[in-house]
């Protein structure tokens, strides 16, 4: 492969502000990816997922196919705010590339393209291959998970090309995740003249954090984190409103059910007399677990690694991806088939240059063995 060409293509993708809410930027990346695939002669289409997010991109080699041998998945968006690219566009040193989304997951998108560019003509003719690129993975794929799920139901397996871990491991399991907003409604009062007439939404919120943290089960890997709190208007006013944003992670989907029930019961009961609490689940991804069919797919990947001289190791990780959704549908799903990277969601995000070509070969080999 021409690594310089790859890096130039990667730069055009990384140097676009495309946080999920930067819809125009996501649409720009969608257009760039669509054009690259069109040049390879693949069928492409942009998918309207509503006005809250940018478009998805669907690519396939056999437009009339009812079933797919494989669905390759990646996302177009990042977590970064507008202006990030101006502050730190893509750069490189002797061993690594740096930039917003360089490994999460612009390089994964390109590795899919390059692996399919280099796939033997006989395999392209034999196999029905589909690619889905969604615009809102970083906010839970709220608008795209049904679209990807319907494609996954038509596929023998799903390969998600998020980055391999820093040690080169692929991903066999991911924690599920759920996001909640809790809104506390109390009664305002002057904190000096008649505080007894007030009912503090902030005090209720504080009580809720203790109760919420008590739902954690470290042994089963279930964690709850109140990561954002807002409320009140002034120090001398008993706050009549407060909001908390909660993140829940779990390895087991029955733990998700337990926590959801408990949260709703707690909020219905309330955390302070005179303050009501409403709860809304704003995003959700089920846990990704490796069932029998997925374990068989893991063996195929290990065989592909052996053929390419690439050591294959596996991790179970805490972060979610689109693999959570497809695995929950019962479709054999593996993740981490992009190049090696780390520092996701941070200014330190990096991509290992030496891993690009081997991971393209690995993905091509895995697909050729289906």
CSV table of C-alpha atoms in Angstrom, one decimal:
chain,number,residue,atom,x,y,z
A,1,UNK,CA,0.0,0.0,0.0
A,2,UNK,CA,1.0,3.6,-0.4
A,3,UNK,CA,1.2,4.9,3.2
A,4,UNK,CA,1.7,8.5,2.2
A,5,UNK,CA,-1.5,8.4,0.2
A,6,UNK,CA,-3.3,6.9,3.1
A,7,UNK,CA,-2.0,9.6,5.5
A,8,UNK,CA,-3.1,12.3,3.0
A,9,UNK,CA,-6.6,10.9,2.8
A,10,UNK,CA,-6.6,10.6,6.6
A,11,UNK,CA,-5.6,14.3,7.0
A,12,UNK,CA,-8.6,15.4,4.9
A,13,UNK,CA,-10.9,13.6,7.3
A,14,UNK,CA,-9.3,14.5,10.6
A,15,UNK,CA,-9.0,18.2,9.7
A,16,UNK,CA,-12.7,18.8,9.7
A,17,UNK,CA,-14.5,19.8,12.9
A,18,UNK,CA,-17.1,17.1,13.1
A,19,UNK,CA,-18.4,16.7,16.6
A,20,UNK,CA,-21.8,15.1,16.6
A,21,UNK,CA,-23.5,18.4,17.0
A,22,UNK,CA,-21.5,20.0,14.3
A,23,UNK,CA,-23.9,18.7,11.6
A,24,UNK,CA,-22.3,20.5,8.7
A,25,UNK,CA,-18.9,19.1,9.6
A,26,UNK,CA,-20.3,15.6,9.9
A,27,UNK,CA,-21.9,16.0,6.5
A,28,UNK,CA,-18.6,17.1,5.0
A,29,UNK,CA,-16.9,14.0,6.2
A,30,UNK,CA,-19.9,11.9,4.9
A,31,UNK,CA,-19.4,13.5,1.5
A,32,UNK,CA,-15.6,12.9,1.5
A,33,UNK,CA,-16.1,9.2,2.4
A,34,UNK,CA,-18.9,8.8,-0.2
A,35,UNK,CA,-16.6,10.2,-2.9
A,36,UNK,CA,-13.7,7.9,-2.0
A,37,UNK,CA,-16.0,4.9,-2.3
A,38,UNK,CA,-17.6,6.1,-5.5
A,39,UNK,CA,-14.1,6.3,-7.1
A,40,UNK,CA,-13.7,2.6,-6.3
A,41,UNK,CA,-16.9,1.8,-8.2
A,42,UNK,CA,-19.0,0.8,-5.1
A,43,UNK,CA,-22.7,1.7,-4.7
A,44,UNK,CA,-23.1,4.5,-2.3
A,45,UNK,CA,-25.9,6.5,-0.8
A,46,UNK,CA,-26.4,9.1,2.0
A,47,UNK,CA,-29.0,8.2,4.5
A,48,UNK,CA,-31.3,10.9,6.1
A,49,UNK,CA,-31.5,10.2,9.8
A,50,UNK,CA,-33.4,13.4,10.7
A,51,UNK,CA,-32.5,17.0,11.2
A,52,UNK,CA,-30.8,16.5,14.6
A,53,UNK,CA,-27.7,14.8,13.1
A,54,UNK,CA,-25.7,14.6,9.9
A,55,UNK,CA,-26.3,11.9,7.3
A,56,UNK,CA,-25.3,8.3,7.4
A,57,UNK,CA,-23.4,6.7,4.5
A,58,UNK,CA,-24.3,3.3,3.1
A,59,UNK,CA,-21.9,1.5,0.8
A,60,UNK,CA,-22.2,-2.0,-0.8
A,61,UNK,CA,-20.8,-4.0,-3.7
A,62,UNK,CA,-24.2,-5.6,-4.6
A,63,UNK,CA,-27.0,-3.1,-4.4
A,64,UNK,CA,-29.7,-5.8,-5.0
A,65,UNK,CA,-28.5,-8.1,-2.2
A,66,UNK,CA,-31.0,-9.1,0.4
A,67,UNK,CA,-28.4,-10.6,2.7
A,68,UNK,CA,-24.8,-9.6,3.5
A,69,UNK,CA,-21.9,-11.8,4.3
A,70,UNK,CA,-20.5,-9.0,6.4
A,71,UNK,CA,-21.5,-5.6,7.6
A,72,UNK,CA,-18.5,-3.3,8.3
A,73,UNK,CA,-19.3,-0.4,10.7
A,74,UNK,CA,-17.7,2.9,11.5
A,75,UNK,CA,-18.7,6.4,12.6
A,76,UNK,CA,-18.2,9.8,11.0
A,77,UNK,CA,-18.4,12.0,14.2
A,78,UNK,CA,-16.1,12.9,17.0
A,79,UNK,CA,-16.6,14.3,20.5
A,80,UNK,CA,-14.7,17.6,19.8
A,81,UNK,CA,-16.1,21.1,19.7
A,82,UNK,CA,-15.9,23.5,16.8
A,83,UNK,CA,-12.4,25.1,16.6
A,84,UNK,CA,-10.5,22.0,17.8
A,85,UNK,CA,-9.0,21.5,14.3
A,86,UNK,CA,-7.7,25.0,14.2
A,87,UNK,CA,-6.1,24.5,17.6
A,88,UNK,CA,-4.5,21.1,16.8
A,89,UNK,CA,-4.8,19.8,13.2
A,90,UNK,CA,-3.4,16.5,12.3
A,91,UNK,CA,0.3,16.1,13.0
A,92,UNK,CA,2.8,13.3,13.0
A,93,UNK,CA,6.2,12.3,14.4
A,94,UNK,CA,8.3,9.3,13.6
A,95,UNK,CA,5.9,6.7,15.0
A,96,UNK,CA,2.5,8.3,15.6
A,97,UNK,CA,-0.2,10.5,14.1
A,98,UNK,CA,-2.1,12.9,16.3
A,99,UNK,CA,-5.3,14.9,15.9
A,100,UNK,CA,-9.0,15.0,16.8
A,101,UNK,CA,-10.6,11.6,15.8
A,102,UNK,CA,-7.4,10.3,14.2
A,103,UNK,CA,-7.9,6.9,15.9
A,104,UNK,CA,-11.6,7.3,17.0
A,105,UNK,CA,-12.3,6.7,14.3
A,106,UNK,CA,-11.2,8.3,11.0
A,107,UNK,CA,-8.5,5.7,10.6
A,108,UNK,CA,-11.0,2.9,11.1
A,109,UNK,CA,-13.1,4.3,8.3
A,110,UNK,CA,-10.1,4.4,6.0
A,111,UNK,CA,-9.0,0.9,6.9
A,112,UNK,CA,-12.3,-0.4,5.7
A,113,UNK,CA,-11.9,1.4,2.4
A,114,UNK,CA,-8.3,0.3,1.9
A,115,UNK,CA,-9.0,-3.3,2.9
A,116,UNK,CA,-11.8,-3.4,0.3
A,117,UNK,CA,-9.7,-1.7,-2.3
A,118,UNK,CA,-7.1,-4.5,-1.9
A,119,UNK,CA,-9.6,-7.4,-1.7
A,120,UNK,CA,-9.2,-9.9,-4.5
A,121,UNK,CA,-11.7,-9.5,-7.3
A,122,UNK,CA,-12.8,-13.1,-6.8
A,123,UNK,CA,-13.8,-12.3,-3.2
A,124,UNK,CA,-15.6,-9.2,-4.2
A,125,UNK,CA,-17.6,-11.2,-6.7
A,126,UNK,CA,-18.3,-14.0,-4.3
A,127,UNK,CA,-19.2,-12.0,-1.2
A,128,UNK,CA,-22.0,-9.5,-0.5
A,129,UNK,CA,-20.3,-6.7,1.5
A,130,UNK,CA,-22.0,-3.7,3.2
A,131,UNK,CA,-20.6,-0.7,5.0
A,132,UNK,CA,-22.5,1.6,7.3
A,133,UNK,CA,-21.0,4.9,8.6
A,134,UNK,CA,-23.2,6.7,11.1
A,135,UNK,CA,-23.1,10.3,12.3
A,136,UNK,CA,-23.9,10.0,16.0
A,137,UNK,CA,-22.0,7.2,17.6
A,138,UNK,CA,-20.4,9.5,20.1
A,139,UNK,CA,-23.7,10.4,21.6
A,140,UNK,CA,-25.1,6.9,21.7
A,141,UNK,CA,-26.2,6.3,18.1
A,142,UNK,CA,-29.7,7.5,19.2
A,143,UNK,CA,-30.7,8.4,15.6
A,144,UNK,CA,-28.8,5.7,13.8
A,145,UNK,CA,-28.9,2.5,15.8
A,146,UNK,CA,-32.2,1.3,14.3
A,147,UNK,CA,-30.8,1.8,10.8
A,148,UNK,CA,-27.6,-0.1,11.6
A,149,UNK,CA,-29.7,-2.7,13.4
A,150,UNK,CA,-31.8,-3.4,10.4
A,151,UNK,CA,-28.7,-3.8,8.3
A,152,UNK,CA,-27.1,-6.1,10.9
A,153,UNK,CA,-30.2,-8.3,10.8
A,154,UNK,CA,-29.4,-9.0,7.2
A,155,UNK,CA,-25.7,-9.8,7.8
A,156,UNK,CA,-24.0,-13.0,8.8
A,157,UNK,CA,-21.6,-11.0,11.0
A,158,UNK,CA,-20.7,-7.5,11.9
A,159,UNK,CA,-17.1,-6.1,12.1
A,160,UNK,CA,-16.8,-2.7,13.8
A,161,UNK,CA,-13.6,-1.0,12.9
A,162,UNK,CA,-13.0,1.2,16.0
A,163,UNK,CA,-9.3,1.3,16.9
A,164,UNK,CA,-7.5,-1.6,18.3
A,165,UNK,CA,-6.4,-1.1,21.9
A,166,UNK,CA,-2.9,0.4,22.7
A,167,UNK,CA,-1.5,-3.1,23.2
A,168,UNK,CA,-3.0,-4.2,19.8
A,169,UNK,CA,-5.9,-6.1,21.3
A,170,UNK,CA,-9.2,-6.4,19.5
A,171,UNK,CA,-12.5,-6.1,21.4
A,172,UNK,CA,-14.6,-9.1,22.2
A,173,UNK,CA,-16.9,-7.5,24.8
A,174,UNK,CA,-18.0,-4.0,25.8
A,175,UNK,CA,-19.9,-2.6,28.8
A,176,UNK,CA,-23.4,-1.4,28.2
A,177,UNK,CA,-24.2,2.1,29.0
A,178,UNK,CA,-27.2,4.3,29.9
A,179,UNK,CA,-27.5,8.0,30.3
A,180,UNK,CA,-30.1,9.7,32.4
A,181,UNK,CA,-31.1,13.3,33.2
A,182,UNK,CA,-32.7,13.9,36.6
A,183,UNK,CA,-34.7,17.1,37.2
A,184,UNK,CA,-35.4,18.3,40.7
A,185,UNK,CA,-38.3,20.8,41.2
A,186,UNK,CA,-38.6,22.5,44.6
A,187,UNK,CA,-39.8,25.8,46.0
A,188,UNK,CA,-37.8,29.0,45.9
A,189,UNK,CA,-37.5,31.2,49.0
A,190,UNK,CA,-35.2,33.9,50.5
A,191,UNK,CA,-32.4,32.2,52.2
A,192,UNK,CA,-32.2,34.8,54.9
A,193,UNK,CA,-35.8,36.0,55.5
A,194,UNK,CA,-37.8,32.8,55.2
A,195,UNK,CA,-35.7,29.8,54.3
A,196,UNK,CA,-38.2,27.5,56.0
A,197,UNK,CA,-40.7,28.3,53.2
A,198,UNK,CA,-38.3,26.9,50.6
A,199,UNK,CA,-37.7,23.4,49.4
A,200,UNK,CA,-34.2,23.0,48.0
A,201,UNK,CA,-33.8,21.2,44.7
A,202,UNK,CA,-30.0,21.3,45.3
A,203,UNK,CA,-30.4,19.5,48.7
A,204,UNK,CA,-32.6,16.9,47.0
A,205,UNK,CA,-29.9,16.5,44.3
A,206,UNK,CA,-27.2,16.0,46.9
A,207,UNK,CA,-29.3,13.4,48.7
A,208,UNK,CA,-29.8,11.6,45.3
A,209,UNK,CA,-26.1,11.3,44.6
A,210,UNK,CA,-25.6,9.3,47.8
A,211,UNK,CA,-28.6,7.0,46.9
A,212,UNK,CA,-27.5,6.6,43.3
A,213,UNK,CA,-23.9,5.7,44.2
A,214,UNK,CA,-25.3,3.0,46.5
A,215,UNK,CA,-26.6,1.2,43.4
A,216,UNK,CA,-23.1,0.5,42.3
A,217,UNK,CA,-22.0,-3.2,42.3
A,218,UNK,CA,-18.3,-3.3,41.9
A,219,UNK,CA,-18.2,-7.1,41.9
A,220,UNK,CA,-20.4,-7.3,38.8
A,221,UNK,CA,-18.8,-4.2,37.2
A,222,UNK,CA,-21.9,-2.0,37.5
A,223,UNK,CA,-21.0,1.6,38.0
A,224,UNK,CA,-23.0,4.8,38.3
A,225,UNK,CA,-21.5,8.3,38.0
A,226,UNK,CA,-23.2,11.6,38.4
A,227,UNK,CA,-20.9,13.6,36.2
A,228,UNK,CA,-22.7,16.9,35.7
A,229,UNK,CA,-24.9,19.0,38.1
A,230,UNK,CA,-26.6,22.3,37.6
A,231,UNK,CA,-28.9,24.3,39.7
A,232,UNK,CA,-29.9,27.4,41.6
A,233,UNK,CA,-29.9,31.1,40.7
A,234,UNK,CA,-28.1,32.8,43.6
A,235,UNK,CA,-26.5,32.0,46.9
A,236,UNK,CA,-29.2,33.8,48.9
A,237,UNK,CA,-32.1,31.9,47.2
A,238,UNK,CA,-33.3,28.4,48.1
A,239,UNK,CA,-33.0,26.7,44.8
A,240,UNK,CA,-36.2,25.6,43.1
A,241,UNK,CA,-34.6,23.8,40.3
A,242,UNK,CA,-31.6,21.5,39.7
A,243,UNK,CA,-30.5,19.0,37.1
A,244,UNK,CA,-28.1,16.0,37.4
A,245,UNK,CA,-26.6,14.0,34.5
A,246,UNK,CA,-25.9,10.4,35.2
A,247,UNK,CA,-23.8,7.7,33.4
A,248,UNK,CA,-24.4,4.0,34.1
A,249,UNK,CA,-22.1,1.2,32.9
A,250,UNK,CA,-22.7,-2.6,33.1
A,251,UNK,CA,-21.3,-5.9,31.8
A,252,UNK,CA,-24.7,-7.7,32.2
A,253,UNK,CA,-27.9,-6.6,30.7
A,254,UNK,CA,-29.9,-7.8,33.7
A,255,UNK,CA,-27.9,-5.3,35.8
A,256,UNK,CA,-29.2,-2.6,33.4
A,257,UNK,CA,-32.7,-3.7,34.2
A,258,UNK,CA,-32.0,-3.7,38.0
A,259,UNK,CA,-30.5,-0.2,38.0
A,260,UNK,CA,-33.2,1.3,35.8
A,261,UNK,CA,-36.0,0.0,38.0
A,262,UNK,CA,-34.2,1.2,41.2
A,263,UNK,CA,-33.6,4.7,39.7
A,264,UNK,CA,-37.2,5.1,38.8
A,265,UNK,CA,-38.4,3.9,42.2
A,266,UNK,CA,-36.1,6.3,44.0
A,267,UNK,CA,-37.2,9.2,41.8
A,268,UNK,CA,-40.8,8.4,42.3
A,269,UNK,CA,-40.3,8.3,46.1
A,270,UNK,CA,-38.2,11.5,46.0
A,271,UNK,CA,-35.1,12.6,47.8
A,272,UNK,CA,-36.5,15.5,49.9
A,273,UNK,CA,-40.0,16.3,51.1
A,274,UNK,CA,-41.5,19.0,48.9
A,275,UNK,CA,-39.2,18.4,46.0
A,276,UNK,CA,-40.3,16.3,43.0
A,277,UNK,CA,-37.9,14.4,40.8
A,278,UNK,CA,-38.4,13.5,37.2
A,279,UNK,CA,-36.1,11.1,35.3
A,280,UNK,CA,-35.5,10.6,31.6
A,281,UNK,CA,-33.2,8.1,29.9
A,282,UNK,CA,-31.5,10.0,27.1
A,283,UNK,CA,-29.3,7.3,25.6
A,284,UNK,CA,-28.7,3.6,25.9
A,285,UNK,CA,-26.5,0.8,24.6
A,286,UNK,CA,-26.9,-2.8,25.7
A,287,UNK,CA,-23.8,-4.7,26.8
A,288,UNK,CA,-21.8,-6.5,24.1
A,289,UNK,CA,-21.1,-10.1,25.2
A,290,UNK,CA,-19.3,-12.9,23.2
A,291,UNK,CA,-21.8,-15.7,22.7
A,292,UNK,CA,-21.0,-19.0,20.9
A,293,UNK,CA,-21.4,-17.6,17.4
A,294,UNK,CA,-19.1,-14.7,18.2
A,295,UNK,CA,-16.6,-17.0,19.7
A,296,UNK,CA,-16.5,-18.9,16.4
A,297,UNK,CA,-15.9,-15.6,14.6
A,298,UNK,CA,-13.1,-14.9,17.0
A,299,UNK,CA,-11.5,-18.1,16.0
A,300,UNK,CA,-11.7,-17.0,12.3
A,301,UNK,CA,-10.0,-13.7,13.2
A,302,UNK,CA,-7.3,-15.6,15.1
A,303,UNK,CA,-6.7,-17.8,12.0
A,304,UNK,CA,-6.5,-14.7,9.8
A,305,UNK,CA,-4.0,-13.2,12.2
A,306,UNK,CA,-1.9,-16.3,12.1
A,307,UNK,CA,-2.0,-16.3,8.3
A,308,UNK,CA,-0.8,-12.6,8.3
A,309,UNK,CA,1.7,-13.0,11.1
A,310,UNK,CA,-0.2,-10.7,13.4
A,311,UNK,CA,-0.6,-11.8,17.0
A,312,UNK,CA,-4.3,-11.6,18.1
A,313,UNK,CA,-5.3,-10.8,21.6
A,314,UNK,CA,-8.6,-9.8,23.0
A,315,UNK,CA,-9.9,-7.3,25.6
A,316,UNK,CA,-13.3,-6.6,27.2
A,317,UNK,CA,-13.5,-2.8,27.5
A,318,UNK,CA,-15.7,-0.3,29.4
A,319,UNK,CA,-16.6,2.1,26.6
A,320,UNK,CA,-19.5,1.5,24.3
A,321,UNK,CA,-19.7,1.4,20.5
A,322,UNK,CA,-22.1,0.4,17.7
A,323,UNK,CA,-21.0,-3.2,18.4
A,324,UNK,CA,-23.2,-3.1,21.5
A,325,UNK,CA,-26.3,-2.6,19.5
A,326,UNK,CA,-25.6,-5.3,16.9
A,327,UNK,CA,-24.4,-7.8,19.4
A,328,UNK,CA,-27.6,-7.4,21.4
A,329,UNK,CA,-29.6,-8.4,18.3
A,330,UNK,CA,-27.8,-11.8,18.4
A,331,UNK,CA,-25.6,-11.0,15.4
A,332,UNK,CA,-22.0,-12.3,15.7
A,333,UNK,CA,-20.0,-9.0,16.3
A,334,UNK,CA,-16.4,-8.1,16.9
A,335,UNK,CA,-14.8,-4.7,17.4
A,336,UNK,CA,-11.4,-3.1,17.4
A,337,UNK,CA,-10.5,-4.0,13.8
A,338,UNK,CA,-9.0,-0.6,13.1
A,339,UNK,CA,-5.3,0.4,13.5
A,340,UNK,CA,-3.8,0.7,17.0
A,341,UNK,CA,-4.5,3.9,18.9
A,342,UNK,CA,-5.3,5.4,22.3
A,343,UNK,CA,-6.0,8.7,24.1
A,344,UNK,CA,-9.5,8.7,22.7
A,345,UNK,CA,-11.6,11.8,23.5
A,346,UNK,CA,-8.5,13.7,24.6
A,347,UNK,CA,-5.9,16.1,23.2
A,348,UNK,CA,-3.4,13.2,23.5
A,349,UNK,CA,-5.3,11.0,21.0
A,350,UNK,CA,-2.8,9.1,18.8
A,351,UNK,CA,-2.5,6.5,16.0
A,352,UNK,CA,0.3,4.0,15.6
A,353,UNK,CA,1.6,4.5,12.1
A,354,UNK,CA,3.3,1.1,11.9
A,355,UNK,CA,-0.1,-0.6,12.7
A,356,UNK,CA,-1.9,0.8,9.7
A,357,UNK,CA,-0.8,-1.5,7.0
A,358,UNK,CA,-0.9,-4.8,9.0
A,359,UNK,CA,-4.4,-4.0,10.3
A,360,UNK,CA,-5.6,-3.4,6.7
A,361,UNK,CA,-4.1,-6.8,5.8
A,362,UNK,CA,-5.9,-8.4,8.8
A,363,UNK,CA,-9.3,-7.0,7.9
A,364,UNK,CA,-8.9,-8.0,4.2
A,365,UNK,CA,-7.9,-11.5,5.3
A,366,UNK,CA,-10.8,-11.8,7.7
A,367,UNK,CA,-13.3,-10.7,5.1
A,368,UNK,CA,-11.8,-13.1,2.5
A,369,UNK,CA,-12.2,-16.0,4.8
A,370,UNK,CA,-16.0,-15.5,5.3
